[in-house]
Coordinates of C-alpha atoms and ligand atoms in Angstrom, one line a residue:
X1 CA 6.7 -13.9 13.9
X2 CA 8.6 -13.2 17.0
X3 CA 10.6 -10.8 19.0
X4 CA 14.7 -11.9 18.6
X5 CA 16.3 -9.5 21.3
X6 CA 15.6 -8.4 24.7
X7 CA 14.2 -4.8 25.0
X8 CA 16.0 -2.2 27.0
X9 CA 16.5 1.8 27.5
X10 CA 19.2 1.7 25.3
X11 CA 17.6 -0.5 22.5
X12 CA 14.8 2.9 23.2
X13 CA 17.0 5.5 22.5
X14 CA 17.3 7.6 19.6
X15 CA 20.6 8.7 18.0
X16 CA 21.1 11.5 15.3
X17 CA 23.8 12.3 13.2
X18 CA 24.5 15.7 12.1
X19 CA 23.3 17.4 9.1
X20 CA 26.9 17.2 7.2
X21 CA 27.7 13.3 8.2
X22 CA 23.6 12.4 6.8
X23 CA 24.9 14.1 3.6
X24 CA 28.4 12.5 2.8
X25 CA 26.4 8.9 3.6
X26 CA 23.7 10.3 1.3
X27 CA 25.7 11.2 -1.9
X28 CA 27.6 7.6 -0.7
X29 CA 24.5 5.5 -1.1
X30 CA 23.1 7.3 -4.2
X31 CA 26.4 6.5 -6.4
X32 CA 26.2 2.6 -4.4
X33 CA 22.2 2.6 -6.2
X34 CA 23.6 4.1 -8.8
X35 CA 26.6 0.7 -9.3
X36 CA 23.9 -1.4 -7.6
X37 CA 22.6 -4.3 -9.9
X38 CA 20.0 -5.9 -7.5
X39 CA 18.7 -3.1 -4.8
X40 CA 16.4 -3.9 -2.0
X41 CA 14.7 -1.9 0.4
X42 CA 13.3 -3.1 3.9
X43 CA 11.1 -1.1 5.7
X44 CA 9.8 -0.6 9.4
X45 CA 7.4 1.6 11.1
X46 CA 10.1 4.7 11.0
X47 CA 9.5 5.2 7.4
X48 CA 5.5 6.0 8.1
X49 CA 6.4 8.7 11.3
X50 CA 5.6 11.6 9.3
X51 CA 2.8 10.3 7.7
X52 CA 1.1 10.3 11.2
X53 CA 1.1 6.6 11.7
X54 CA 2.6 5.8 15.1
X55 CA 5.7 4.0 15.0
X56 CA 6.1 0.6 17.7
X57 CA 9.3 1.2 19.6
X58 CA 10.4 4.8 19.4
X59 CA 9.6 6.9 22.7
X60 CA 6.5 7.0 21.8
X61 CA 6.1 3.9 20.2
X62 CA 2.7 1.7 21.0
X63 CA 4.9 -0.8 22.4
X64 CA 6.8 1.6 24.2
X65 CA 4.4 3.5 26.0
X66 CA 2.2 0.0 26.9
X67 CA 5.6 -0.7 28.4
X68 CA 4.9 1.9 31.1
X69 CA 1.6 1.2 31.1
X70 CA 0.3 4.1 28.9
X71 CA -1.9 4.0 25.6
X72 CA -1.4 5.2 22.6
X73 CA -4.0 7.5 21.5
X74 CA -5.1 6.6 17.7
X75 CA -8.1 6.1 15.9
X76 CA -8.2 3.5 13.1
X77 CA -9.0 5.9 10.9
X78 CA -5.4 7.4 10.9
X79 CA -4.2 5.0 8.5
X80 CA -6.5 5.6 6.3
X81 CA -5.9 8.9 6.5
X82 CA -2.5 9.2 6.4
X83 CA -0.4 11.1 3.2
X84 CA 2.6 8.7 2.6
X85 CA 5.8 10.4 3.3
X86 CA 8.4 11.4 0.7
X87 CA 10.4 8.3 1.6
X88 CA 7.7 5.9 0.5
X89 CA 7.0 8.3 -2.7
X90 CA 11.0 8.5 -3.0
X91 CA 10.6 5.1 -3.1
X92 CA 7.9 4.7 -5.9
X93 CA 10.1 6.8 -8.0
X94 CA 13.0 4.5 -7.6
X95 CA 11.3 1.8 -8.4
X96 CA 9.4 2.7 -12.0
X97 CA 12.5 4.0 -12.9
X98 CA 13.9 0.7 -12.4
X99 CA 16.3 1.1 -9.5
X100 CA 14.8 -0.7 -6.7
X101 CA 14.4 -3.9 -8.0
X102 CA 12.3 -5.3 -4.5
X103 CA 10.8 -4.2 -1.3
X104 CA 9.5 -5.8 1.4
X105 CA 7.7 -4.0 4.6
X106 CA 6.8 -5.0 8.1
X107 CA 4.4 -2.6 8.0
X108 CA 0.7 -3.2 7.5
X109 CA -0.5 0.4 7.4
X110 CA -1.2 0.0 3.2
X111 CA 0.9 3.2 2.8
X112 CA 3.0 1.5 0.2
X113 CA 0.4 -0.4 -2.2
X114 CA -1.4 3.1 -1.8
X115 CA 1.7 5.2 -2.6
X116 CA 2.0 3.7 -6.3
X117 CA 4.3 0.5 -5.6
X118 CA 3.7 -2.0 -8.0
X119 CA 1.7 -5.0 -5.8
X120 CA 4.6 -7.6 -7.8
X121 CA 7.0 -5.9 -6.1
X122 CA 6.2 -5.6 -2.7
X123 CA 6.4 -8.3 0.5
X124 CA 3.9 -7.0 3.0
X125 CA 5.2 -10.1 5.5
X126 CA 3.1 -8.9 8.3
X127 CA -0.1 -8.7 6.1
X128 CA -2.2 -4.9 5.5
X129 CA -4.6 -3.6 7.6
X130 CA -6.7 -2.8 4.1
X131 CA -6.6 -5.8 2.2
X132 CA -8.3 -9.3 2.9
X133 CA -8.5 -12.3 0.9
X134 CA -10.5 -15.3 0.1
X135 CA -9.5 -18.6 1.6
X136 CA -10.8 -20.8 -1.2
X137 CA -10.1 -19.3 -4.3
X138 CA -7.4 -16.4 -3.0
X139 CA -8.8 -13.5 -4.6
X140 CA -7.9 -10.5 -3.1
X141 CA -9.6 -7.2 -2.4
X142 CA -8.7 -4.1 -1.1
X143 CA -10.8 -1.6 1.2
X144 CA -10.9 2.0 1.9
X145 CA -11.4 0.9 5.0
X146 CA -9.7 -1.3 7.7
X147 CA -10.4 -4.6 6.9
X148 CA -9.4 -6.8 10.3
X149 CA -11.2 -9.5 12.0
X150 CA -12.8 -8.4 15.5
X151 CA -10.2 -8.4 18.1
X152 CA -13.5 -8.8 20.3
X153 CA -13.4 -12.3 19.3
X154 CA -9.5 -13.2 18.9
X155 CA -7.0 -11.8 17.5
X156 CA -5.7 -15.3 15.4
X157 CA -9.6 -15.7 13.9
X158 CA -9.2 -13.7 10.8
X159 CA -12.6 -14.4 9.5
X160 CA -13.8 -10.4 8.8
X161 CA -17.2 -11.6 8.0
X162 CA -17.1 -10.7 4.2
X163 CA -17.7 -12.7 1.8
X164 CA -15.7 -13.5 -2.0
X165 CA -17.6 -11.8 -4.6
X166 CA -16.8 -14.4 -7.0
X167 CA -16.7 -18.1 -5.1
X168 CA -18.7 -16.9 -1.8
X169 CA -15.8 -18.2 0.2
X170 CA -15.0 -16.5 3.7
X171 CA -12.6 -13.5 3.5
X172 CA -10.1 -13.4 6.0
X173 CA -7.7 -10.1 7.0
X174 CA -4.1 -10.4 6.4
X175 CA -2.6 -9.4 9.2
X176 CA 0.4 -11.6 10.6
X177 CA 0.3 -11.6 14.5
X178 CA 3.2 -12.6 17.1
X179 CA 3.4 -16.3 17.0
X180 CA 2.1 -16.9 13.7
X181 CA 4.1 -17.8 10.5
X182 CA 4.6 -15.4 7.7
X183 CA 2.5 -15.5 4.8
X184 CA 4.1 -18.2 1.9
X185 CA 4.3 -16.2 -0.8
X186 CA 5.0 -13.0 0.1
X187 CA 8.4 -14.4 1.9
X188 CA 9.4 -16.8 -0.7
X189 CA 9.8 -13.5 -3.3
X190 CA 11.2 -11.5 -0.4
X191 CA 14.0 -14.1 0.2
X192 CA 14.5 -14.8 -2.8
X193 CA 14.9 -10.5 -3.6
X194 CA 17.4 -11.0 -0.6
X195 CA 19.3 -13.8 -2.5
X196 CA 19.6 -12.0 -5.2
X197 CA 20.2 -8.2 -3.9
X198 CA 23.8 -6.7 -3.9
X199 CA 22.4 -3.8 -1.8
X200 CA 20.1 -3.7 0.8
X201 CA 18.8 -0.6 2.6
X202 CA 17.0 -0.9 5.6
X203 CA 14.6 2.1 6.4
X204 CA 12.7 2.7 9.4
X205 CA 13.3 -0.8 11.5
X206 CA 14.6 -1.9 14.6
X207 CA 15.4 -5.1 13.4
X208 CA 14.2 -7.0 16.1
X209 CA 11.1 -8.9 14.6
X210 CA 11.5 -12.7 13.1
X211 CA 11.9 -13.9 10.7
X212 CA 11.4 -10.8 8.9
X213 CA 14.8 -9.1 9.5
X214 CA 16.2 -12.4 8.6
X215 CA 15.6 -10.6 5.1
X216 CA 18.2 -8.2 5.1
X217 CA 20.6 -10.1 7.1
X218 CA 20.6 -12.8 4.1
X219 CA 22.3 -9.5 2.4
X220 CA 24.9 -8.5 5.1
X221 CA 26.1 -12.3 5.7
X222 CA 27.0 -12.5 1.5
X223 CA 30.1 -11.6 0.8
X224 CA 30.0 -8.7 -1.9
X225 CA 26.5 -7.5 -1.1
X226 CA 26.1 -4.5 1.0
X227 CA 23.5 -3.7 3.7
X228 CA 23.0 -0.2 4.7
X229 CA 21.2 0.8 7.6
X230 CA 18.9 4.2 8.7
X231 CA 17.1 3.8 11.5
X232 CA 17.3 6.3 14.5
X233 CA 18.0 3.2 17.4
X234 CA 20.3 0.1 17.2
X235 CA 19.7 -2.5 15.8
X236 CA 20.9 -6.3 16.3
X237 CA 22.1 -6.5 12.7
X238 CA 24.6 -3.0 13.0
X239 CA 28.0 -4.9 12.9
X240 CA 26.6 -7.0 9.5
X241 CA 25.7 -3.2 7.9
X242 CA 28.5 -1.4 5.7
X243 CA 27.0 1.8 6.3
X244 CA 25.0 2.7 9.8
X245 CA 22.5 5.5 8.9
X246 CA 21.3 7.4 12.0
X247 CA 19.2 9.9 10.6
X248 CA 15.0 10.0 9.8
X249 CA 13.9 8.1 6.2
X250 CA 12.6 11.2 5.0
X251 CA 16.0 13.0 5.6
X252 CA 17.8 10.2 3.9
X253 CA 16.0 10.0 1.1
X254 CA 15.4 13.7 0.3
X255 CA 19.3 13.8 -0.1
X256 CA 19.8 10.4 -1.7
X257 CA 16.9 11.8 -4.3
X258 CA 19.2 14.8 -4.8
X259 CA 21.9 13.1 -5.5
X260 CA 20.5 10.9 -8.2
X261 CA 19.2 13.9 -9.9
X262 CA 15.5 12.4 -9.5
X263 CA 12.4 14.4 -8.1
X264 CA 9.9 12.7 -5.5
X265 CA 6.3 12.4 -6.7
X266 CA 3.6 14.4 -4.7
X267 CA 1.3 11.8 -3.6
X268 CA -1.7 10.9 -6.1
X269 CA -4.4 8.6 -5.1
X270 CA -5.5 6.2 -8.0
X271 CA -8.1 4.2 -8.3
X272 CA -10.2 2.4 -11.4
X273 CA -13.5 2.6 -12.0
X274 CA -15.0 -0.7 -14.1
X275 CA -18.0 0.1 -16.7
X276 CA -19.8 -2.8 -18.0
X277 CA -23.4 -2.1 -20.2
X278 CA -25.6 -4.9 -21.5
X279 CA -28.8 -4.0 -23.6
X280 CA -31.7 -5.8 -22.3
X281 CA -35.2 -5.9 -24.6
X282 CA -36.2 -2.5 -23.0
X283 CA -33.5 0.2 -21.6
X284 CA -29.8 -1.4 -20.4
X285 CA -28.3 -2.8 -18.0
X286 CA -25.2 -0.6 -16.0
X287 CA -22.9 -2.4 -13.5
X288 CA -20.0 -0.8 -12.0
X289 CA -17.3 -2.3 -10.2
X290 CA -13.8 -0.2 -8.3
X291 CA -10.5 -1.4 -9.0
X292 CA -7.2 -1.1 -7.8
X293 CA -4.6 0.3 -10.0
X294 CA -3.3 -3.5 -10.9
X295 CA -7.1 -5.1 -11.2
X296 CA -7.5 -6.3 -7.6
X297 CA -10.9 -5.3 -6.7
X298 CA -11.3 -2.5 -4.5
X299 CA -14.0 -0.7 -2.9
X300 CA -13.5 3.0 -2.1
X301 CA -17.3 3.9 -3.3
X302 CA -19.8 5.2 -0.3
X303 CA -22.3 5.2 -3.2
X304 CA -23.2 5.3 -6.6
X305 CA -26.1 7.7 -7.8
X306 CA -27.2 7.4 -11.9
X307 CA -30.6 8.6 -12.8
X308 CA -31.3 10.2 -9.7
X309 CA -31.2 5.7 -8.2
X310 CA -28.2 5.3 -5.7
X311 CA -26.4 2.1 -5.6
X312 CA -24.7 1.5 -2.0
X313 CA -23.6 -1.9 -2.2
X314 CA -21.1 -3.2 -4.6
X315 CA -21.4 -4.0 -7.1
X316 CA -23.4 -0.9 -8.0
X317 CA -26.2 -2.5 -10.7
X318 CA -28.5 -0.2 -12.4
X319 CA -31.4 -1.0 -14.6
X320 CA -31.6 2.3 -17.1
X321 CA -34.8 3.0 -19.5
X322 CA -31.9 4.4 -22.1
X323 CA -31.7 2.0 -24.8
X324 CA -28.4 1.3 -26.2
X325 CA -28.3 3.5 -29.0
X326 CA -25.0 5.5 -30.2
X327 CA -24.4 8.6 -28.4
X328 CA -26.5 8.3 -25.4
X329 CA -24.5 9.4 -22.3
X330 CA -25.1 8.5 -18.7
X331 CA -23.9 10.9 -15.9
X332 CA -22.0 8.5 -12.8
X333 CA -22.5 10.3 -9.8
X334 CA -19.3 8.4 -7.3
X335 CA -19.3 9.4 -3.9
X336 CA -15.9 8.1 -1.6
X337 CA -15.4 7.4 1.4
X338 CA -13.7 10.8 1.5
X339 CA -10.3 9.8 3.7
X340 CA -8.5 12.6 1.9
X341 CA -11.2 14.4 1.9
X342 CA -11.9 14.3 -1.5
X343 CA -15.6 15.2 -3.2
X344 CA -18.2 13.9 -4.8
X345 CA -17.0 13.4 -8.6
X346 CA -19.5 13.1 -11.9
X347 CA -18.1 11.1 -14.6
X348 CA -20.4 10.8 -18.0
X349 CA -19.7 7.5 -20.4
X350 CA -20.8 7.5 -23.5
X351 CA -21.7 4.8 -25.7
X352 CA -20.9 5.5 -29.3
X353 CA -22.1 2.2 -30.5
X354 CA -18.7 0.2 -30.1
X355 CA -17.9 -2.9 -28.4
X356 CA -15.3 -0.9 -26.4
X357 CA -18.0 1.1 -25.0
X358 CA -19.8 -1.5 -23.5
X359 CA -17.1 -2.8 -21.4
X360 CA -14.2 -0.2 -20.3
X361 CA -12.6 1.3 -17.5
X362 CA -11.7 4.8 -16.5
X363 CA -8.5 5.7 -13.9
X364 CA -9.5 7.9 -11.8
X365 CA -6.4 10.4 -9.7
X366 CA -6.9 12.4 -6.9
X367 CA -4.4 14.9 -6.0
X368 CA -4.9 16.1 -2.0
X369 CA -2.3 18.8 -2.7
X370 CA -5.0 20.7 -5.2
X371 CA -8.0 18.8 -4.3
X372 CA -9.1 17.6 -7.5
X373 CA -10.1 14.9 -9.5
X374 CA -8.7 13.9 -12.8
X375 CA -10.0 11.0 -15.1
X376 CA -9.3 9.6 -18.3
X377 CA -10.7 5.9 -20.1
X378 CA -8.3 3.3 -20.4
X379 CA -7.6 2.0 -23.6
X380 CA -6.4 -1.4 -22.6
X381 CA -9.0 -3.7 -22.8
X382 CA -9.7 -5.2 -18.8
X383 CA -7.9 -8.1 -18.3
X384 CA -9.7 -8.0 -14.4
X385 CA -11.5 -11.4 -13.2
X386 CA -14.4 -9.1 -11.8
Ligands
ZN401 ZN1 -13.3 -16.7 -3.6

């Protein structure tokens, strides 16, 4: 990727419409969603601002302020962190109820995956900062944790030191830096989403990164298709846009929400929890593996305590005296890495003699709003590779 227009004061400034002008361009785009066949959303750093993740070219963008030779003052841990907005969970509502067909994101704070969107319908083009990968047999995993390659070494090795749980291969981070190409598969599906979109609404981006925002100009050059565009500064694709949007993505969306008579989701963080027993000749066998909502392995565990043993490494084995015999329970003691701050929880499986007991899954939500846990077993059979 690269930058495609020169950076200037005026590219820097913000611009705000008024309160009464956001909501006539509000109730306009929620009857265009409402017509819209094929609808795409792009995002940017803008749409993550109120979720505490620094944005790159407002005022007090990173890039900005290393601009004028100032730093931005993060931890890495503010990602992680981070409560996504009621954009991105306006988002996750439009899209299981089938309205936003695509989206594709420049941004690699994991806010999206994390916020509910299905991972077959997302483009992260410039990679997330949680999620790395095998480079010989491409299995993914995700981490409660940020997952990048030392920038003590270089920024373009991506090796993170990990290895693939299943081949042994080195896993690499998959974050896209300036002057390397995008990703294959993530842009094939998001061009081809742009090919196919008849509206296109930009949220949160200056537009000024290739070729990402070559995306949604695909949609403003086709006659017929409609690009709409929120983002608080120009951008070099405003004369291609039917509607220019100056107003915050949270702002827009509240009112575009409003207007398609939906309510946003609060914010529930879900993760799986894999349960797999094998009798041995004495006592059993427990191995327990975390999972992200749509199987990709995913470690969120600080440790796993059964039987007064604690597992810390993953995945969490445990050789139990219990024999397999129906109706013996075993108390799972799972303690997180606690980014939202959420506690210790004790789940208890029993095995009631049944195949299905010996290999299941529970989903596990946690609501930061109340601060509690709340599980329930699957009844789908796994369909996971780990
Ligand atoms: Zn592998």
């Amino acid at each position: 990727m690269a930058f495609s227009a020169h950076h200037d004061e005026d590219s820097v400034k913000e611009h705000f419409e008024t309160d009464e002008q956001i909501e006539s361009k509000a109730r306009s785009l929620a009857t265009q969603i409402r017509k819209s066949k094929h609808f795409i959303v792009f995002t940017g750093a803008g749409i993550a601002t109120s979720a505490g993740v620094p944005d790159f070219r407002g005022p007090s963008g990173k890039w900005t302020l290393e601009a004028q030779g100032k730093r931005l003052q993060t931890s890495s841990q503010c990602t992680l962190q981070a409560i996504p907005t009621q954009a991105h969970m306006a988002l996750v509502k439009l899209q299981h109820d089938g309205k936003l067909k695509y989206l594709v994101s420049q941004n690699c704070d994991g806010l999206h995956r994390r916020s509910g969107i299905d991972a077959d319908c997302i483009s992260e083009l410039h990679g997330n900062s949680n999620r790395e990968f095998c480079i010989r047999c491409g299995t993914e995993y995700l981490r409660d944790f940020r997952a990048v390659a030392s920038h003590e070494k270089t920024v373009f090795n991506h090796r993170t030191g990990r290895r693939c749980a299943l081949c042994r291969g080195d896993l690499h981070d998959s974050i896209v830096h300036f002057t390397e190409s995008l990703p294959q598969i993530p842009k094939e599906r998001a061009f081809d989403a742009a090919r196919k979109a008849d509206l296109c609404l930009v949220l949160g981006s200056s537009l000024t990164v290739t070729p990402a925002n070559e995306v949604p100009e695909v949609v403003g050059q086709r006659r017929g298709a409609k690009l709409v565009i929120c983002n608080l500064q120009k951008t070099p694709l405003d004369g291609l846009a039917s509607t220019r949007i100056w107003a915050k993505a949270d702002d827009l969306m509240v009112r575009v929400m409003q207007h398609l008579e939906l309510s946003i989701p609060a914010f529930v963080l879900r993760r799986r929890l894999k349960l797999q027993l094998t009798p041995k000749a004495r006592g059993c066998q427990l191995v327990i593996t975390g999972l992200d909502v749509d199987d990709t392995p995913a470690t969120f565990l600080q440790s796993v305590k059964v039987e007064r043993r604690t597992a810390k490494t993953e995945p969490y084995i445990f050789e139990l005296r219990d024999d397999l015999v129906s109706g013996v329970e075993f108390m799972i003691e799972l303690q997180f890495m606690g980014h939202y701050g959420e506690p210790n929880l004790t789940l208890t499986h029993r095995y009631n003699g049944g195949w299905e007991d010996l290999q299941c899954s529970y989903l596990l939500s946690y609501s930061p709003q109340n601060a509690s846990w709340t599980t329930s077993r699957e009844a789908q059979p796994l369909s996971g590779q780990l």
